[in-house]
mmCIF file of C-alpha atoms in Angstrom:
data_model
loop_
_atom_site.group_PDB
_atom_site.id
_atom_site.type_symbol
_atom_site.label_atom_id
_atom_site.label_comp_id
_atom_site.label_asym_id
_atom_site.label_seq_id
_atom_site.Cartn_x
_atom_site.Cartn_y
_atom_site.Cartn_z
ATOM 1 C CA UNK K 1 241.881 214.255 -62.157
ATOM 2 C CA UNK K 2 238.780 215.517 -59.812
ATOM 3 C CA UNK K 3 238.598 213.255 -56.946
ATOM 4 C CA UNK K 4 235.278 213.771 -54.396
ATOM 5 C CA UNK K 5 235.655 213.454 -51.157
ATOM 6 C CA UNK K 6 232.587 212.811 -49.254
ATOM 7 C CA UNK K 7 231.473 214.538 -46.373
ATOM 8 C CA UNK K 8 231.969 212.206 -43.236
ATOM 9 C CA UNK K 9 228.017 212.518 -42.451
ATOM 10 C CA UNK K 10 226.787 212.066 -46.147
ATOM 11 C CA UNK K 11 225.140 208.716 -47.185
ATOM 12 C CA UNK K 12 225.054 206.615 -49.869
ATOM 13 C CA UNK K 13 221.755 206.563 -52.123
ATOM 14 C CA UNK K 14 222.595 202.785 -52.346
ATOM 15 C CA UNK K 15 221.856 202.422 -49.002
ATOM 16 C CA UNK K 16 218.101 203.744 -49.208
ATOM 17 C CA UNK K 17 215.314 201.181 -48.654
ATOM 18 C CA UNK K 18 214.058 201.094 -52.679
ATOM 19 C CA UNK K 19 210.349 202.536 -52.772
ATOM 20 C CA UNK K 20 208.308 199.313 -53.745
ATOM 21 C CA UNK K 21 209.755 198.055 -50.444
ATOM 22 C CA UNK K 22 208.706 200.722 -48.876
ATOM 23 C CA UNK K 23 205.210 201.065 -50.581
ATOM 24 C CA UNK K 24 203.734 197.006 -50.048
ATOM 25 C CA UNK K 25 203.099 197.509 -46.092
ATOM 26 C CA UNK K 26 201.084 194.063 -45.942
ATOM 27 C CA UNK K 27 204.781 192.359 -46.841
ATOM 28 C CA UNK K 28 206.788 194.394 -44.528
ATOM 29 C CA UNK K 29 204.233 193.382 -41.725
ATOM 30 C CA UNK K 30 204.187 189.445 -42.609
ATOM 31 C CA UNK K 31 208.261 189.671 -42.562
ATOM 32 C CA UNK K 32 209.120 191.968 -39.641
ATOM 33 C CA UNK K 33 206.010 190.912 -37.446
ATOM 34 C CA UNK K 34 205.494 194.665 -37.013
ATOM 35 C CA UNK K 35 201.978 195.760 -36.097
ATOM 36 C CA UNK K 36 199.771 198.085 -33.242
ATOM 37 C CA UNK K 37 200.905 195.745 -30.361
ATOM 38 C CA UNK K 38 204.955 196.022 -31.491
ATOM 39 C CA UNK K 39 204.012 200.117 -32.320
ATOM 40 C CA UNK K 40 202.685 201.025 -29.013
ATOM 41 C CA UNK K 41 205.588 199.934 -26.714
ATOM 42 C CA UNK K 42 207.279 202.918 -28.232
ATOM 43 C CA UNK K 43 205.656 205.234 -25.826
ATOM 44 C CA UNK K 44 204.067 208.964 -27.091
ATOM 45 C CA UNK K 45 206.996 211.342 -26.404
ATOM 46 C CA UNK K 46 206.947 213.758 -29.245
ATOM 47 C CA UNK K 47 209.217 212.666 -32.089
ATOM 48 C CA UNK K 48 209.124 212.735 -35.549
ATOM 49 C CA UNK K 49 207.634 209.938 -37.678
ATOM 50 C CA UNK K 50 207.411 205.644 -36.607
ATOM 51 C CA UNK K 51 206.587 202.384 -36.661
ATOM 52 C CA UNK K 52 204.034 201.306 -38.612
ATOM 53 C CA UNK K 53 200.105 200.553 -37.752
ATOM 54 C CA UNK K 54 196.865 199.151 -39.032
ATOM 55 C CA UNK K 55 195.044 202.614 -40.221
ATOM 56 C CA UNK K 56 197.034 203.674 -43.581
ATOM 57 C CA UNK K 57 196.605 206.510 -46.062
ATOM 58 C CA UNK K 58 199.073 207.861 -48.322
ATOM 59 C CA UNK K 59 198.075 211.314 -49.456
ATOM 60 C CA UNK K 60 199.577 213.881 -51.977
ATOM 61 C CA UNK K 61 200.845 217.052 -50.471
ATOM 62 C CA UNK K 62 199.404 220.228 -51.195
ATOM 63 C CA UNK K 63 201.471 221.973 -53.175
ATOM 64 C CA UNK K 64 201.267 224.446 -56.568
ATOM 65 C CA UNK K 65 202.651 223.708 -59.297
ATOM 66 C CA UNK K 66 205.493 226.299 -58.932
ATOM 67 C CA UNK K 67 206.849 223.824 -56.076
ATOM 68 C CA UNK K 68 206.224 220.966 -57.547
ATOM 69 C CA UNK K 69 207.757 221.407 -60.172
ATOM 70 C CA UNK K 70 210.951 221.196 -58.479
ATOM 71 C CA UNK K 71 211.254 217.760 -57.161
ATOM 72 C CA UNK K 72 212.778 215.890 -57.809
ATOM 73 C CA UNK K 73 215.592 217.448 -55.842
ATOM 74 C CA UNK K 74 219.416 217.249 -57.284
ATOM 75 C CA UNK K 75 220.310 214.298 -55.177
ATOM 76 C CA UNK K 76 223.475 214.505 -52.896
ATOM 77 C CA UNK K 77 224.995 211.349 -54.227
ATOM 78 C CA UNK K 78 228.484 210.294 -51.784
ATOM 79 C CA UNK K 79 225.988 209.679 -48.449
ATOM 80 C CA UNK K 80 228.038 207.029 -46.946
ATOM 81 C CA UNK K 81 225.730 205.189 -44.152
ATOM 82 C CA UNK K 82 225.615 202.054 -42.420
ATOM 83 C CA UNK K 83 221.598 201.243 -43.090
ATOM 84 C CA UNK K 84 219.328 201.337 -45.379
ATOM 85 C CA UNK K 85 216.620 203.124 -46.066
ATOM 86 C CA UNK K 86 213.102 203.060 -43.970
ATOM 87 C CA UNK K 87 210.080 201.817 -45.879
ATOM 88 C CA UNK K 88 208.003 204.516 -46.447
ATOM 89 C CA UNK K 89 205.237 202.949 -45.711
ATOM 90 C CA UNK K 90 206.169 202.284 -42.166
ATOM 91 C CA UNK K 91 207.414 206.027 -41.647
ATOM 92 C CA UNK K 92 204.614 207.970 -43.470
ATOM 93 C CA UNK K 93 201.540 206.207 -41.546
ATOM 94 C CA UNK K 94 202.940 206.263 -38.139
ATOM 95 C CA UNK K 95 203.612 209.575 -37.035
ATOM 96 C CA UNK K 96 203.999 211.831 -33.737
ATOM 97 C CA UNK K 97 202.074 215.120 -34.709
ATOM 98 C CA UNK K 98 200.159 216.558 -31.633
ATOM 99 C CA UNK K 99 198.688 218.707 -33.026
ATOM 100 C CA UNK K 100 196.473 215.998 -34.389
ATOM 101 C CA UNK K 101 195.974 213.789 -31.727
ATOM 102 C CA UNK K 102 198.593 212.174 -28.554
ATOM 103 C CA UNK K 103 198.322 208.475 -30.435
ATOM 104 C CA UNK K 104 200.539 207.917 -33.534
ATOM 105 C CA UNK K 105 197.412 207.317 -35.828
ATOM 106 C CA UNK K 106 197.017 210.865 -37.064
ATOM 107 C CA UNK K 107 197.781 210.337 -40.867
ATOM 108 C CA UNK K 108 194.447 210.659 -41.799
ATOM 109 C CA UNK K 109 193.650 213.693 -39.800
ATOM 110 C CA UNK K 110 196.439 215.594 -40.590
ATOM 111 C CA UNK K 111 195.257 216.131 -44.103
ATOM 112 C CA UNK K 112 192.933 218.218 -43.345
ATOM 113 C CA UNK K 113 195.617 220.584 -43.006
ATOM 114 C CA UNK K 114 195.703 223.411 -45.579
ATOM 115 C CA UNK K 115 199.339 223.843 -46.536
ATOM 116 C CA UNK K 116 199.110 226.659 -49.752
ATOM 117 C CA UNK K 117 198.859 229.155 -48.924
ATOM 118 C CA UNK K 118 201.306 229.571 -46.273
ATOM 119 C CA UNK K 119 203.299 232.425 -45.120
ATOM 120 C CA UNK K 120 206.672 232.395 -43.154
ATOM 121 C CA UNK K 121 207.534 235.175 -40.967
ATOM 122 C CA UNK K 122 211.173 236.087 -40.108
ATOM 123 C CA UNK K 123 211.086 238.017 -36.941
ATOM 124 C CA UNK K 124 212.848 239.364 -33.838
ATOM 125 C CA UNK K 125 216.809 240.609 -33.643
ATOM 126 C CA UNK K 126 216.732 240.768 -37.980
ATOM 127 C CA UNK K 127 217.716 243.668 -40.093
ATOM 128 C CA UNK K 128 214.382 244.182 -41.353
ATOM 129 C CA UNK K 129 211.629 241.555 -40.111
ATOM 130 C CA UNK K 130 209.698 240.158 -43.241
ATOM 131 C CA UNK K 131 206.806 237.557 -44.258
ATOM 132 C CA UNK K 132 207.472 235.632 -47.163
ATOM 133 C CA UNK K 133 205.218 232.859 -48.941
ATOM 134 C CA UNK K 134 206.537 229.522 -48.384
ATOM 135 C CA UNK K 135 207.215 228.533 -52.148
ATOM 136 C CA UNK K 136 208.862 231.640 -52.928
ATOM 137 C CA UNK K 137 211.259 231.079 -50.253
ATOM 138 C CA UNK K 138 211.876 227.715 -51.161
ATOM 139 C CA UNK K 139 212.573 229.060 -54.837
ATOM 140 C CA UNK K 140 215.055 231.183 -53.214
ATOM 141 C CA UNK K 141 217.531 228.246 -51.251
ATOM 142 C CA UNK K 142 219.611 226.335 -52.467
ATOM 143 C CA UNK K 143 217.809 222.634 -52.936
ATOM 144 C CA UNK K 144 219.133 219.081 -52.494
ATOM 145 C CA UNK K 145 218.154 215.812 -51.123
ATOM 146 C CA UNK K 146 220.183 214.785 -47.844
ATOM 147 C CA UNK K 147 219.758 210.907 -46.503
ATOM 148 C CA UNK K 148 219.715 211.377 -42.697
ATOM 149 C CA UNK K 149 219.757 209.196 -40.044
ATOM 150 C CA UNK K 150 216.926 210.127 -37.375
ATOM 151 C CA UNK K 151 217.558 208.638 -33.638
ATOM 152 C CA UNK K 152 213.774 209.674 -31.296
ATOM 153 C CA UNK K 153 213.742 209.912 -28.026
ATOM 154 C CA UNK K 154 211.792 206.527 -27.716
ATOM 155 C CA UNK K 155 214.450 204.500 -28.420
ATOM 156 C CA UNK K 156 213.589 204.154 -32.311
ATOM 157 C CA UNK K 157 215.217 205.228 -35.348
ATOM 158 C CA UNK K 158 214.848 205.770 -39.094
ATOM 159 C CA UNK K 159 217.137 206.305 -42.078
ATOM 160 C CA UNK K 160 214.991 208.713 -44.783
ATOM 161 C CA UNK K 161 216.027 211.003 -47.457
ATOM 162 C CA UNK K 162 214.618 214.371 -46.645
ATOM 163 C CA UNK K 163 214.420 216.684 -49.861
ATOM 164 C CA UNK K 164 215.107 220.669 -48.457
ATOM 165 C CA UNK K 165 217.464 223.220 -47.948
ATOM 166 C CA UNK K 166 219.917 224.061 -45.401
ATOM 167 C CA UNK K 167 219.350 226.050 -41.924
ATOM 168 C CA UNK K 168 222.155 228.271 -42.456
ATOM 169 C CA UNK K 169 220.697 229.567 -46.063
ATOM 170 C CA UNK K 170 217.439 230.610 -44.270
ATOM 171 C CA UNK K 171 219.469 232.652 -41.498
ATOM 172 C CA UNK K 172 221.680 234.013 -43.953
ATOM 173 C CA UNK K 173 218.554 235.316 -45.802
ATOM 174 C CA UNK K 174 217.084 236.881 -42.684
ATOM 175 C CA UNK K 175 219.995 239.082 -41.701
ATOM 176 C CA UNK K 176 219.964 238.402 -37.611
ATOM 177 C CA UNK K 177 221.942 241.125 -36.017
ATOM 178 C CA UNK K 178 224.770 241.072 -33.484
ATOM 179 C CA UNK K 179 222.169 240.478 -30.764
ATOM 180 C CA UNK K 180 220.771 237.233 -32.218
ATOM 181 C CA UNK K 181 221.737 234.352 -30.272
ATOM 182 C CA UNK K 182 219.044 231.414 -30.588
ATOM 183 C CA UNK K 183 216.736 230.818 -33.325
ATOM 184 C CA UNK K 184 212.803 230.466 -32.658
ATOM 185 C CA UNK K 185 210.539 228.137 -34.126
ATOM 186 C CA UNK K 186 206.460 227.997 -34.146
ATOM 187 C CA UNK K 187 204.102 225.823 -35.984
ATOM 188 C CA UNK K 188 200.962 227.106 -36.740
ATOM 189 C CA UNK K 189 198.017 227.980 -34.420
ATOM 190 C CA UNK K 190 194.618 226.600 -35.873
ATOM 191 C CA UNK K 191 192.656 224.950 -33.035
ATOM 192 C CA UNK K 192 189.510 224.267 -35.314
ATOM 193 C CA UNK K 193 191.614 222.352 -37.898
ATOM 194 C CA UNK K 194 193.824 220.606 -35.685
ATOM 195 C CA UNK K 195 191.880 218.923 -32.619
ATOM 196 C CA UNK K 196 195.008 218.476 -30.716
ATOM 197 C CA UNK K 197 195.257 221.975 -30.135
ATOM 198 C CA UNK K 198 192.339 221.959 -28.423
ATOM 199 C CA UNK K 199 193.701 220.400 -25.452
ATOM 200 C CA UNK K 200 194.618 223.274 -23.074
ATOM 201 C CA UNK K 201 197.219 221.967 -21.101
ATOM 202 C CA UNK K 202 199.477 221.787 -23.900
ATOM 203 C CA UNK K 203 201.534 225.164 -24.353
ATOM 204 C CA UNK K 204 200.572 225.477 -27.958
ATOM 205 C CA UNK K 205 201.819 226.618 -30.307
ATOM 206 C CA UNK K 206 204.597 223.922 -30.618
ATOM 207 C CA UNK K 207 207.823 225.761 -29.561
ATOM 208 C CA UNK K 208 211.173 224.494 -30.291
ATOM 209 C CA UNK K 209 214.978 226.744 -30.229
ATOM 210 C CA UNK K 210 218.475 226.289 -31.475
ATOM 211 C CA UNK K 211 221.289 228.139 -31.195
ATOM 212 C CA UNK K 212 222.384 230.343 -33.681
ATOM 213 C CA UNK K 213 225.348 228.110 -33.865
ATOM 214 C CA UNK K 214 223.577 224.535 -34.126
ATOM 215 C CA UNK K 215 221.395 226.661 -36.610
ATOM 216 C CA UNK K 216 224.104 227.806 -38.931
ATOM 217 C CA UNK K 217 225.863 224.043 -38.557
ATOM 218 C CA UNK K 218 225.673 222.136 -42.028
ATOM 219 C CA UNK K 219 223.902 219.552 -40.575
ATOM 220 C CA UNK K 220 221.039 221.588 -40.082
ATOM 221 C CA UNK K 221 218.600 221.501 -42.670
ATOM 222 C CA UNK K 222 215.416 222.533 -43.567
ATOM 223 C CA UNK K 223 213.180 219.998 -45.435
ATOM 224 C CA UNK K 224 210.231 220.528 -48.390
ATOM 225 C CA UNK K 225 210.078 216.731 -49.108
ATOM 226 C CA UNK K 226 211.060 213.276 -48.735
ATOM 227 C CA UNK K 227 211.669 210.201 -50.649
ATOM 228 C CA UNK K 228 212.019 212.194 -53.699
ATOM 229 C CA UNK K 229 208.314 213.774 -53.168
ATOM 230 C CA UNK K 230 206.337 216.466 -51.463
ATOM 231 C CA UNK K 231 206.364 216.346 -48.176
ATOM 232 C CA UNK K 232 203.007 214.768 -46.619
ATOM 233 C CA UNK K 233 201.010 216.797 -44.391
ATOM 234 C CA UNK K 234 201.540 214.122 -41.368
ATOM 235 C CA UNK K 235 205.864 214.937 -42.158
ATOM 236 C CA UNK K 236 205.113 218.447 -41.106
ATOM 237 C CA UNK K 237 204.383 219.549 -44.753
ATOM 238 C CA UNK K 238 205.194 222.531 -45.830
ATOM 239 C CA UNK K 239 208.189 222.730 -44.102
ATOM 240 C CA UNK K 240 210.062 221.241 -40.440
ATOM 241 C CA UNK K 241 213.208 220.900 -39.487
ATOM 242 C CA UNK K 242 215.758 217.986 -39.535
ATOM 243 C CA UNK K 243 218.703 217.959 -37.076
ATOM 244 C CA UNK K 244 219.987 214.705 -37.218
ATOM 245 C CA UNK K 245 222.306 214.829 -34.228
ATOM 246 C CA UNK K 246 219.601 215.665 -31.418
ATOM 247 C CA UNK K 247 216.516 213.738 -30.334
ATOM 248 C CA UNK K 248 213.426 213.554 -33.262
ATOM 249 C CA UNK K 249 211.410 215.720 -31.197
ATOM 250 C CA UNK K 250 213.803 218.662 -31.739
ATOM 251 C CA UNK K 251 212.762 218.686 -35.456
ATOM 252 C CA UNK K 252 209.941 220.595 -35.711
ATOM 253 C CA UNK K 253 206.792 220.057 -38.277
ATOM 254 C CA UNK K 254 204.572 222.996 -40.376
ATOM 255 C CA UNK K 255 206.854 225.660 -39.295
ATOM 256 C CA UNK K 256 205.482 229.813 -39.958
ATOM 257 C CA UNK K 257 207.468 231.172 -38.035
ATOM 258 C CA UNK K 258 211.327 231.824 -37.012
ATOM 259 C CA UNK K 259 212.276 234.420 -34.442
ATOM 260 C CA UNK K 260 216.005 235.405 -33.814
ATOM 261 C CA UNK K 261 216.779 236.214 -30.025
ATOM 262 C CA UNK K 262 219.010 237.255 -27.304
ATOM 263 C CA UNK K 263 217.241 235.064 -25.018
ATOM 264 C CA UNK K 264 216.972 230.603 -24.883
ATOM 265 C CA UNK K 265 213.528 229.705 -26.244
ATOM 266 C CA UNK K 266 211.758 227.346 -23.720
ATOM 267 C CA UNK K 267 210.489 224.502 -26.441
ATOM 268 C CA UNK K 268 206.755 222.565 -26.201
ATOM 269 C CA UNK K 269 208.457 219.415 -24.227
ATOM 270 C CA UNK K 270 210.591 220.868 -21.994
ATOM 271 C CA UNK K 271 208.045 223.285 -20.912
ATOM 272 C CA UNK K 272 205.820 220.050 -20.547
ATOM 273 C CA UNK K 273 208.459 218.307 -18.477
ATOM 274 C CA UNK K 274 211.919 219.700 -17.803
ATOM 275 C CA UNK K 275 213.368 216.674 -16.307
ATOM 276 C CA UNK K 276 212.550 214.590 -19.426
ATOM 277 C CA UNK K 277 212.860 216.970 -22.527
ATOM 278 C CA UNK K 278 215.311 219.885 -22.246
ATOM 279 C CA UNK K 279 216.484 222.631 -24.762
ATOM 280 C CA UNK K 280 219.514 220.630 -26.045
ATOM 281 C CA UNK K 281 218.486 216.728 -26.625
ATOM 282 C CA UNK K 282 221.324 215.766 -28.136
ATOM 283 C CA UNK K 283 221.862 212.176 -28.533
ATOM 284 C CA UNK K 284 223.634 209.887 -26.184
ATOM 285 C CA UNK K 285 223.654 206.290 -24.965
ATOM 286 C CA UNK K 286 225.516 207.096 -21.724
ATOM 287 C CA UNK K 287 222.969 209.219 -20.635
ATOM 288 C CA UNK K 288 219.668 207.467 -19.696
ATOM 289 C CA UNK K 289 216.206 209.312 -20.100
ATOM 290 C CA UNK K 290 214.426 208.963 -16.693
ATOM 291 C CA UNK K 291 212.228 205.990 -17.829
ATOM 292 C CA UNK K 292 214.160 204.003 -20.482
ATOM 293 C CA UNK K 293 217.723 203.337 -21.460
ATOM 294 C CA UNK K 294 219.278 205.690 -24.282
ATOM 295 C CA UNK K 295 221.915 202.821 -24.929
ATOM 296 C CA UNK K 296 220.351 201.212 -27.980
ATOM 297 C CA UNK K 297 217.673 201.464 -30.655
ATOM 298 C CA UNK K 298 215.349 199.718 -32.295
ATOM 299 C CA UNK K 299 215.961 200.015 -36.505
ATOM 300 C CA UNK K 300 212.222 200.234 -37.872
ATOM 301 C CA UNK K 301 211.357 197.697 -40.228
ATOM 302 C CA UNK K 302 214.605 195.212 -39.319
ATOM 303 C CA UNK K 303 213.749 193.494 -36.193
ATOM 304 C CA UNK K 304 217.276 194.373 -34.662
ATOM 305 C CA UNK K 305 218.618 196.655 -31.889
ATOM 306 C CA UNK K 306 221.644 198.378 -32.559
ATOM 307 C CA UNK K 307 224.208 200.292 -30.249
ATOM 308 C CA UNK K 308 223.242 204.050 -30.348
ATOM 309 C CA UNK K 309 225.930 206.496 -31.235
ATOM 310 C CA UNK K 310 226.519 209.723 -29.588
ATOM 311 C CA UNK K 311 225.177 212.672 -31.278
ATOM 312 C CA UNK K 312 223.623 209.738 -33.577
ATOM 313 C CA UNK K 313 226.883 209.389 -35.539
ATOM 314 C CA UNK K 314 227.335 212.910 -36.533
ATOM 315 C CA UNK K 315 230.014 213.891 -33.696
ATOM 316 C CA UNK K 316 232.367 214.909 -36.080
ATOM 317 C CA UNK K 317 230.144 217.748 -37.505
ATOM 318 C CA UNK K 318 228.613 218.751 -34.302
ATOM 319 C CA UNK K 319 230.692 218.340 -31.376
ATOM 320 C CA UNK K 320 232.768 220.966 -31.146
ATOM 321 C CA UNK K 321 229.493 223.296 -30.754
ATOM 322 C CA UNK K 322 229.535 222.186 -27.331
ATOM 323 C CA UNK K 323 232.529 222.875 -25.826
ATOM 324 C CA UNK K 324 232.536 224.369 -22.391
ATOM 325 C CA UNK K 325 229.048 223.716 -22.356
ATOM 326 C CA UNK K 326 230.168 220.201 -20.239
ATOM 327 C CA UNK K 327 228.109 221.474 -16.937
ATOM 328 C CA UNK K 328 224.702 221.580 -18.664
ATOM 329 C CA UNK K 329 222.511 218.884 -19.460
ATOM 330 C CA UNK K 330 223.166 218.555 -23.284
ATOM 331 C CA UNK K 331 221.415 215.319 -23.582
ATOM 332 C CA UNK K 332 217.961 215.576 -21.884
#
């Protein structure tokens, strides 16, 4: 007889927030209270996705019908996870993207992203550096849907299921020689799309790093879509990252570019503020950020503060990437 054993950091489908939940916003705000006022105590440090607020928009992503195609994704089935699922609703109109604008109402704008064509360049200490278009790589990986909890840096979290592919396929395909010891990240560079980006004392483009070990860690993972769809240009369509141990501003959006290195990348926030947002933000209640506790979180859409769990729950999968590593600051 087969028996399955599930992955400690895999979650049940059960446990996701069922789409017509997620979908009738005017409900969620009459039962949760939720609104602009409840949104905007959250603060602005970059994350990933939110609260929810009074400008809406849902929006197809851009895609061809190659991609499309594909989803829904084969779903990964034995997720076991203490909460359910965020209401889409909430997450998808409610969304850090700087690029767009420092508020969280940038849903609208962010469509006027053009996401096909896109090209993804593999760079830096590789075999042979390449450019490859975005849907033939993802026709390349290895595809699943992954239900993640996501803790930001605000003191918020989320539980979504992120449709992708993992980190470690991606690095595999790129070859990175001996020398390669952190993985770069860039989003794209398009100052008369994105308004944001017109603000000069951001270091655009956004920058973010990993080692080559958190990279190649099967937590890592590289998402196309979520909730069982495209991924919305607000999400970071056509592809971000999603490394559910560390802080949401770690997971960068509209990636085109990864660069292997010998040398730490200096990411967007911590260049913006060192003593707030370093290179490692991994998650941890004992460890304060300079303006707000780190001990607890607010679950979107529930009304309720829960205890926050180092590395977000996942310390079995990711801990031991940090030994003798104890003297740096792994959780700024």
């Amino acid at each position: 007889m087969l028996i399955k054993r599930p992955r400690p950091w895999e979650i049940s489908e059960n446990h996701v927030t069922p789409e017509h939940v997620f979908l009738n916003r005017r409900s969620f705000l009459r039962h949760t209270g939720a609104g602009i006022a409840g949104a905007a105590v959250l603060g602005v440090a970059g994350c990933g996705e939110a609260a929810e607020t009074a400008s809406g928009g849902d929006s197809e992503a851009q895609l061809t019908a190659k991609a499309a195609e594909l989803f829904p994704y084969p779903k990964n089935t034995d997720i076991p996870i203490d909460r359910p699922l965020t209401d889409e609703e909430v997450a998808s109109t409610y969304n850090n993207f700087y690029e767009f604008g420092s508020h969280k109402r940038i849903s609208r704008a962010a469509q006027a992203l053009e996401t096909r064509p896109w090209r993804i360049e593999i760079k830096g200490d590789v075999e042979s550096p390449f450019t490859i278009d975005v849907d033939e790589l993802i026709a390349r990986m290895p595809l699943e849907e992954r239900i993640y909890r996501h803790r930001c840096v605000e003191a918020w979290s989320m539980t979504v299921p992120w449709s992708g592919f993992p980190l470690a396929a991606l690095v595999a395909m790129a070859k990175p020689t001996s020398s390669a010891r952190y993985l770069k990240m860039q989003t794209f560079l398009k100052p008369s799309v994105a308004s944001g980006q017109k603000q000069s004392w951001y270091p655009w483009p956004y920058t973010e790093g990993l080692t080559l070990a958190e990279a190649t860690n099967e937590l890592a993972f590289l998402v196309t879509g979520i909730y069982g769809k495209p991924l919305p240009e607000q999400f970071g369509s056509p592809l971000r990252l999603a490394v559910p141990w560390k802080y949401g501003f770690k997971s960068i959006k509209s990636i085109v570019r990864f660069e292997f290195t010998s040398k730490k990348p200096v990411s967007f926030w911590e260049e913006i503020q060192p003593s707030e947002y370093g290179f490692w933000a991994n998650v941890n209640p004992e460890v304060p950020h300079p303006r707000w506790s780190q001990a607890s979180e607010e679950v979107l859409g529930t009304g309720r503060r829960v205890p926050t769990l180092l590395f977000n729950g996942y310390a079995e999968q990711v801990a031991g990437l940090y030994k003798g590593l104890e003297g740096q600051n792994l959780y700024l």
